[in-house]
Structure formats: structure tokens, C-alpha cells
Amino acid sequence: MPRLSCWFVRAALLYLALGFTLGALMLANKGLPLSPAIWRLLPAHIECLLLGWTVQLIMGIGFWILPRFQGQRGHEAPAWAAFWLLNAGVLLAGLGATLALPGWVIVSGRLAEAAAVAAFAVHAWPRIKPVGV
Ligand code: HEM
């Protein structure tokens, strides 16, 4: 597995653990009300699991298994940019919403996530071709 895929998959697993823990806290809080403040974890739970886990795992495995040409994965810089942008975005948007930080924090997180998707597409697009072309 290439080094970037290791980073993606390890980060994805951390977000999976964190996202499930936050979900479990909210679930427990439904049966045994601990504090209404626990509901503030919902945006972080969603951010961790939908982007931090799912999208990150897909990018990590995609970088690994998409077709290589002459043994190369093409331009790796945009894929590395996708990794840093996605993680910055999840942190900014997740913490911004949970800690009720100013709106621009959440907006910049969302922009970083969108830029991560664009950067990954720039990397992956040339690798997506039919056999023999
Ligand atoms: C990949 C796995 C998961 C994803 C993508 C996910 C995603 C979500 C999303 C999008 C919501 C918001 C739903 C809404 O507002 O209608 C939500 C709510 C919630 N999730 Fe998860 N979740 C996952 C796993 C879990 C797990 C494992 C737990 C518990 C251990 C959990 C506990 C909760 C709770 C308690 C809520 C709040 C439900 C409510 O509004 O009453 N989630 N989750």
C-alpha cells in the first residue's frame, strides 16, 4: 500500500472511532439523560463519519487501486493536497459547529472539503480510462 493510502486509511480509522464514540454518547444520552449539551456533538458526529471516515477511506483506497500507468500513479501532489484539505476541513467544520465558533470557521471548513474533492478529482481523472486506451 502506498504511503499516502496509509495516511488516509489511518486517519479514516481514527475518525471512525471518534465518530462512533460521539454517536454512542448521544445514544446513551437519549436513554439516560446526562446533559442537553451532548446534543452539540451531533455536527461533529456527522462530520467525522460522513467525511472523516467514509470519504477519506474511499480516497485512500482509490489512490491505491486506481489503474497505474508504467507503474506510476500520476501526479501525486493533488492527492496529498486532498488529504490535508479534507482533514483541515473536517476539523474546522466539526469543531466550528460543535463549539459554536464564528460562521466563517464552518464556511472555511466546507470550502476546504470541497477543495479536497476537487484536488482528488484532478489527481484521479487521468487514471480513469478503459483498458487499452
Ligand atoms: C458510518 C456510520 C454512521 C454515520 C454515517 C452516521 C451519520 C449520522 C447522521 C447523518 C445523523 C443525523 C441524522 C438526522 O439528523 O436525521 C446521525 C445521527 C445520530 N447518530 Fe449516527 N452515524 C453513524 C453511526 C452511528 C453510531 C455507530 C451511533 C451510535 C453508537 C450513532 C448514533 C447517532 C445518534 C444517537 C444520532 C442522533 C439521532 C437523533 O437525532 O435522535 N451513529 N448519524
PDB file of C-alpha atoms and ligand atoms in Angstrom:
ATOM      1  CA  MET A   1       0.000   0.000   0.000  1.00  0.00           C
ATOM      2  CA  PRO A   2       1.440   3.454  -0.898  1.00  0.00           C
ATOM      3  CA  ARG A   3       2.356   5.789   1.929  1.00  0.00           C
ATOM      4  CA  LEU A   4      -0.458   8.274   1.173  1.00  0.00           C
ATOM      5  CA  SER A   5      -3.047   5.471   1.345  1.00  0.00           C
ATOM      6  CA  CYS A   6      -1.698   4.519   4.794  1.00  0.00           C
ATOM      7  CA  TRP A   7      -2.210   8.102   5.956  1.00  0.00           C
ATOM      8  CA  PHE A   8      -5.726   8.245   4.518  1.00  0.00           C
ATOM      9  CA  VAL A   9      -6.787   4.889   5.980  1.00  0.00           C
ATOM     10  CA  ARG A  10      -5.236   5.501   9.407  1.00  0.00           C
ATOM     11  CA  ALA A  11      -6.889   8.933   9.644  1.00  0.00           C
ATOM     12  CA  ALA A  12     -10.184   7.365   8.482  1.00  0.00           C
ATOM     13  CA  LEU A  13      -9.983   4.748  11.248  1.00  0.00           C
ATOM     14  CA  LEU A  14      -9.355   7.449  13.857  1.00  0.00           C
ATOM     15  CA  TYR A  15     -12.424   9.328  12.654  1.00  0.00           C
ATOM     16  CA  LEU A  16     -14.444   6.091  12.713  1.00  0.00           C
ATOM     17  CA  ALA A  17     -13.511   5.533  16.361  1.00  0.00           C
ATOM     18  CA  LEU A  18     -14.213   9.165  17.269  1.00  0.00           C
ATOM     19  CA  GLY A  19     -17.473   9.326  15.301  1.00  0.00           C
ATOM     20  CA  PHE A  20     -18.814   6.107  16.846  1.00  0.00           C
ATOM     21  CA  THR A  21     -17.833   7.330  20.326  1.00  0.00           C
ATOM     22  CA  LEU A  22     -19.707  10.603  19.809  1.00  0.00           C
ATOM     23  CA  GLY A  23     -22.697   8.653  18.426  1.00  0.00           C
ATOM     24  CA  ALA A  24     -22.638   6.303  21.415  1.00  0.00           C
ATOM     25  CA  LEU A  25     -22.579   9.278  23.800  1.00  0.00           C
ATOM     26  CA  MET A  26     -25.623  10.807  22.095  1.00  0.00           C
ATOM     27  CA  LEU A  27     -27.412   7.455  22.094  1.00  0.00           C
ATOM     28  CA  ALA A  28     -26.678   6.928  25.784  1.00  0.00           C
ATOM     29  CA  ASN A  29     -27.901  10.451  26.457  1.00  0.00           C
ATOM     30  CA  LYS A  30     -31.275   9.513  24.954  1.00  0.00           C
ATOM     31  CA  GLY A  31     -31.860   6.663  27.390  1.00  0.00           C
ATOM     32  CA  LEU A  32     -30.096   8.165  30.383  1.00  0.00           C
ATOM     33  CA  PRO A  33     -30.172  11.960  30.038  1.00  0.00           C
ATOM     34  CA  LEU A  34     -26.763  13.233  31.125  1.00  0.00           C
ATOM     35  CA  SER A  35     -26.692  16.746  29.721  1.00  0.00           C
ATOM     36  CA  PRO A  36     -28.515  18.605  26.945  1.00  0.00           C
ATOM     37  CA  ALA A  37     -25.086  19.891  25.843  1.00  0.00           C
ATOM     38  CA  ILE A  38     -24.288  16.410  24.460  1.00  0.00           C
ATOM     39  CA  TRP A  39     -26.578  17.174  21.507  1.00  0.00           C
ATOM     40  CA  ARG A  40     -23.989  19.706  20.397  1.00  0.00           C
ATOM     41  CA  LEU A  41     -21.852  16.721  19.379  1.00  0.00           C
ATOM     42  CA  LEU A  42     -24.219  15.873  16.509  1.00  0.00           C
ATOM     43  CA  PRO A  43     -22.471  18.015  13.830  1.00  0.00           C
ATOM     44  CA  ALA A  44     -19.072  16.599  14.846  1.00  0.00           C
ATOM     45  CA  HIS A  45     -20.520  13.051  14.726  1.00  0.00           C
ATOM     46  CA  ILE A  46     -21.841  13.639  11.205  1.00  0.00           C
ATOM     47  CA  GLU A  47     -18.611  15.325  10.052  1.00  0.00           C
ATOM     48  CA  CYS A  48     -16.408  12.524  11.444  1.00  0.00           C
ATOM     49  CA  LEU A  49     -18.410   9.701   9.922  1.00  0.00           C
ATOM     50  CA  LEU A  50     -19.549  11.074   6.557  1.00  0.00           C
ATOM     51  CA  LEU A  51     -16.354  12.872   5.563  1.00  0.00           C
ATOM     52  CA  GLY A  52     -13.639  11.861   8.031  1.00  0.00           C
ATOM     53  CA  TRP A  53     -14.418   8.144   7.725  1.00  0.00           C
ATOM     54  CA  THR A  54     -16.335   7.438   4.517  1.00  0.00           C
ATOM     55  CA  VAL A  55     -14.878   9.941   2.047  1.00  0.00           C
ATOM     56  CA  GLN A  56     -11.380   9.582   3.481  1.00  0.00           C
ATOM     57  CA  LEU A  57     -11.431   5.774   3.229  1.00  0.00           C
ATOM     58  CA  ILE A  58     -12.653   5.982  -0.370  1.00  0.00           C
ATOM     59  CA  MET A  59      -9.882   8.426  -1.298  1.00  0.00           C
ATOM     60  CA  GLY A  60      -7.223   6.297   0.412  1.00  0.00           C
ATOM     61  CA  ILE A  61      -8.272   3.074  -1.278  1.00  0.00           C
ATOM     62  CA  GLY A  62      -8.910   4.861  -4.587  1.00  0.00           C
ATOM     63  CA  PHE A  63      -5.396   6.303  -4.600  1.00  0.00           C
ATOM     64  CA  TRP A  64      -4.073   2.782  -4.051  1.00  0.00           C
ATOM     65  CA  ILE A  65      -6.145   0.757  -6.532  1.00  0.00           C
ATOM     66  CA  LEU A  66      -6.989   3.014  -9.470  1.00  0.00           C
ATOM     67  CA  PRO A  67      -5.061   1.921 -12.584  1.00  0.00           C
ATOM     68  CA  ARG A  68      -1.359   2.768 -12.757  1.00  0.00           C
ATOM     69  CA  PHE A  69       0.441   3.508 -15.999  1.00  0.00           C
ATOM     70  CA  GLN A  70       4.079   2.426 -16.378  1.00  0.00           C
ATOM     71  CA  GLY A  71       3.878   1.601 -12.686  1.00  0.00           C
ATOM     72  CA  GLN A  72       3.153   5.254 -11.796  1.00  0.00           C
ATOM     73  CA  ARG A  73       0.155   6.785 -10.068  1.00  0.00           C
ATOM     74  CA  GLY A  74       0.448  10.064 -11.970  1.00  0.00           C
ATOM     75  CA  HIS A  75       0.591  13.420 -10.212  1.00  0.00           C
ATOM     76  CA  GLU A  76       0.583  12.665  -6.514  1.00  0.00           C
ATOM     77  CA  ALA A  77       0.704  16.292  -5.297  1.00  0.00           C
ATOM     78  CA  PRO A  78      -3.050  16.929  -5.761  1.00  0.00           C
ATOM     79  CA  ALA A  79      -3.835  13.700  -3.868  1.00  0.00           C
ATOM     80  CA  TRP A  80      -1.629  14.832  -0.952  1.00  0.00           C
ATOM     81  CA  ALA A  81      -3.365  18.217  -1.081  1.00  0.00           C
ATOM     82  CA  ALA A  82      -6.704  16.369  -0.896  1.00  0.00           C
ATOM     83  CA  PHE A  83      -5.543  14.592   2.274  1.00  0.00           C
ATOM     84  CA  TRP A  84      -4.541  17.803   4.087  1.00  0.00           C
ATOM     85  CA  LEU A  85      -7.542  19.788   2.851  1.00  0.00           C
ATOM     86  CA  LEU A  86     -10.035  17.087   3.817  1.00  0.00           C
ATOM     87  CA  ASN A  87      -8.630  16.763   7.327  1.00  0.00           C
ATOM     88  CA  ALA A  88      -8.406  20.515   7.846  1.00  0.00           C
ATOM     89  CA  GLY A  89     -11.986  20.795   6.577  1.00  0.00           C
ATOM     90  CA  VAL A  90     -13.374  18.091   8.879  1.00  0.00           C
ATOM     91  CA  LEU A  91     -11.635  19.673  11.881  1.00  0.00           C
ATOM     92  CA  LEU A  92     -12.768  23.217  11.064  1.00  0.00           C
ATOM     93  CA  ALA A  93     -16.361  22.321  10.202  1.00  0.00           C
ATOM     94  CA  GLY A  94     -16.730  19.767  13.019  1.00  0.00           C
ATOM     95  CA  LEU A  95     -15.199  21.898  15.761  1.00  0.00           C
ATOM     96  CA  GLY A  96     -16.752  25.088  14.391  1.00  0.00           C
ATOM     97  CA  ALA A  97     -20.285  23.701  14.682  1.00  0.00           C
ATOM     98  CA  THR A  98     -19.756  21.871  17.984  1.00  0.00           C
ATOM     99  CA  LEU A  99     -18.030  24.749  19.765  1.00  0.00           C
ATOM    100  CA  ALA A 100     -20.332  27.373  18.177  1.00  0.00           C
ATOM    101  CA  LEU A 101     -17.340  29.184  16.659  1.00  0.00           C
ATOM    102  CA  PRO A 102     -17.924  32.088  14.228  1.00  0.00           C
ATOM    103  CA  GLY A 103     -19.653  31.144  10.977  1.00  0.00           C
ATOM    104  CA  TRP A 104     -16.560  31.759   8.859  1.00  0.00           C
ATOM    105  CA  VAL A 105     -14.838  28.812  10.580  1.00  0.00           C
ATOM    106  CA  ILE A 106     -17.521  26.408   9.374  1.00  0.00           C
ATOM    107  CA  VAL A 107     -17.599  28.014   5.914  1.00  0.00           C
ATOM    108  CA  SER A 108     -13.823  27.702   5.545  1.00  0.00           C
ATOM    109  CA  GLY A 109     -14.071  24.058   6.639  1.00  0.00           C
ATOM    110  CA  ARG A 110     -16.687  23.397   3.985  1.00  0.00           C
ATOM    111  CA  LEU A 111     -14.574  25.181   1.358  1.00  0.00           C
ATOM    112  CA  ALA A 112     -11.550  23.075   2.340  1.00  0.00           C
ATOM    113  CA  GLU A 113     -13.659  19.903   1.991  1.00  0.00           C
ATOM    114  CA  ALA A 114     -14.886  20.991  -1.449  1.00  0.00           C
ATOM    115  CA  ALA A 115     -11.298  21.811  -2.465  1.00  0.00           C
ATOM    116  CA  ALA A 116     -10.216  18.344  -1.242  1.00  0.00           C
ATOM    117  CA  VAL A 117     -12.767  16.693  -3.522  1.00  0.00           C
ATOM    118  CA  ALA A 118     -11.636  18.860  -6.461  1.00  0.00           C
ATOM    119  CA  ALA A 119      -7.958  18.113  -5.779  1.00  0.00           C
ATOM    120  CA  PHE A 120      -8.639  14.378  -5.583  1.00  0.00           C
ATOM    121  CA  ALA A 121     -10.578  14.536  -8.864  1.00  0.00           C
ATOM    122  CA  VAL A 122      -7.644  16.345 -10.521  1.00  0.00           C
ATOM    123  CA  HIS A 123      -5.384  13.513  -9.385  1.00  0.00           C
ATOM    124  CA  ALA A 124      -7.734  10.613 -10.227  1.00  0.00           C
ATOM    125  CA  TRP A 125      -9.221  11.764 -13.546  1.00  0.00           C
ATOM    126  CA  PRO A 126      -6.253  10.816 -15.783  1.00  0.00           C
ATOM    127  CA  ARG A 127      -6.139   7.360 -14.168  1.00  0.00           C
ATOM    128  CA  ILE A 128      -9.715   6.538 -15.175  1.00  0.00           C
ATOM    129  CA  LYS A 129      -9.538   5.079 -18.682  1.00  0.00           C
ATOM    130  CA  PRO A 130     -10.854   1.969 -20.416  1.00  0.00           C
ATOM    131  CA  VAL A 131      -8.388  -0.879 -20.945  1.00  0.00           C
ATOM    132  CA  GLY A 132      -6.104  -0.391 -23.943  1.00  0.00           C
ATOM    133  CA  VAL A 133      -6.671   3.375 -24.412  1.00  0.00           C
TER     134      VAL A 133
HETATM  135  C1  HEM B   1     -20.858   5.299   9.380  1.00  0.00           C
HETATM  136  C2  HEM B   1     -21.693   5.332  10.426  1.00  0.00           C
HETATM  137  C3  HEM B   1     -22.609   6.493  10.767  1.00  0.00           C
HETATM  138  C4  HEM B   1     -22.985   7.569  10.021  1.00  0.00           C
HETATM  139  C5  HEM B   1     -22.597   7.935   8.574  1.00  0.00           C
HETATM  140  C6  HEM B   1     -23.868   8.360  10.847  1.00  0.00           C
HETATM  141  C7  HEM B   1     -24.477   9.530  10.437  1.00  0.00           C
HETATM  142  C8  HEM B   1     -25.431  10.190  11.171  1.00  0.00           C
HETATM  143  C9  HEM B   1     -26.223  11.305  10.672  1.00  0.00           C
HETATM  144  C10 HEM B   1     -26.125  11.917   9.265  1.00  0.00           C
HETATM  145  C11 HEM B   1     -27.040  11.690  11.666  1.00  0.00           C
HETATM  146  C12 HEM B   1     -28.059  12.837  11.612  1.00  0.00           C
HETATM  147  C13 HEM B   1     -29.409  12.214  11.309  1.00  0.00           C
HETATM  148  C14 HEM B   1     -30.508  13.262  11.313  1.00  0.00           C
HETATM  149  O1  HEM B   1     -30.293  14.388  11.764  1.00  0.00           O
HETATM  150  O2  HEM B   1     -31.622  12.925  10.888  1.00  0.00           O
HETATM  151  C15 HEM B   1     -26.781  10.833  12.803  1.00  0.00           C
HETATM  152  C16 HEM B   1     -27.436  10.938  13.998  1.00  0.00           C
HETATM  153  C17 HEM B   1     -27.178  10.128  15.073  1.00  0.00           C
HETATM  154  N1  HEM B   1     -26.298   9.086  15.137  1.00  0.00           N
HETATM  155 FE1  HEM B   1     -25.115   8.451  13.661  1.00  0.00          FE
HETATM  156  N2  HEM B   1     -23.992   7.771  12.075  1.00  0.00           N
HETATM  157  C18 HEM B   1     -23.249   6.616  12.066  1.00  0.00           C
HETATM  158  C19 HEM B   1     -23.086   5.726  13.116  1.00  0.00           C
HETATM  159  C20 HEM B   1     -23.621   5.880  14.371  1.00  0.00           C
HETATM  160  C21 HEM B   1     -23.369   5.021  15.513  1.00  0.00           C
HETATM  161  C22 HEM B   1     -22.472   3.761  15.472  1.00  0.00           C
HETATM  162  C23 HEM B   1     -24.084   5.519  16.565  1.00  0.00           C
HETATM  163  C24 HEM B   1     -24.206   5.027  17.979  1.00  0.00           C
HETATM  164  C25 HEM B   1     -23.342   4.273  18.594  1.00  0.00           C
HETATM  165  C26 HEM B   1     -24.788   6.684  16.089  1.00  0.00           C
HETATM  166  C27 HEM B   1     -25.637   7.465  16.857  1.00  0.00           C
HETATM  167  C28 HEM B   1     -26.354   8.527  16.384  1.00  0.00           C
HETATM  168  C29 HEM B   1     -27.322   9.259  17.184  1.00  0.00           C
HETATM  169  C30 HEM B   1     -27.710   8.977  18.627  1.00  0.00           C
HETATM  170  C31 HEM B   1     -27.843  10.265  16.357  1.00  0.00           C
HETATM  171  C32 HEM B   1     -28.893  11.301  16.717  1.00  0.00           C
HETATM  172  C33 HEM B   1     -30.250  10.703  16.326  1.00  0.00           C
HETATM  173  C34 HEM B   1     -31.366  11.677  16.654  1.00  0.00           C
HETATM  174  O3  HEM B   1     -31.444  12.749  16.042  1.00  0.00           O
HETATM  175  O4  HEM B   1     -32.173  11.338  17.511  1.00  0.00           O
HETATM  176  N3  HEM B   1     -24.475   6.888  14.763  1.00  0.00           N
HETATM  177  N4  HEM B   1     -25.797   9.951  12.474  1.00  0.00           N
END
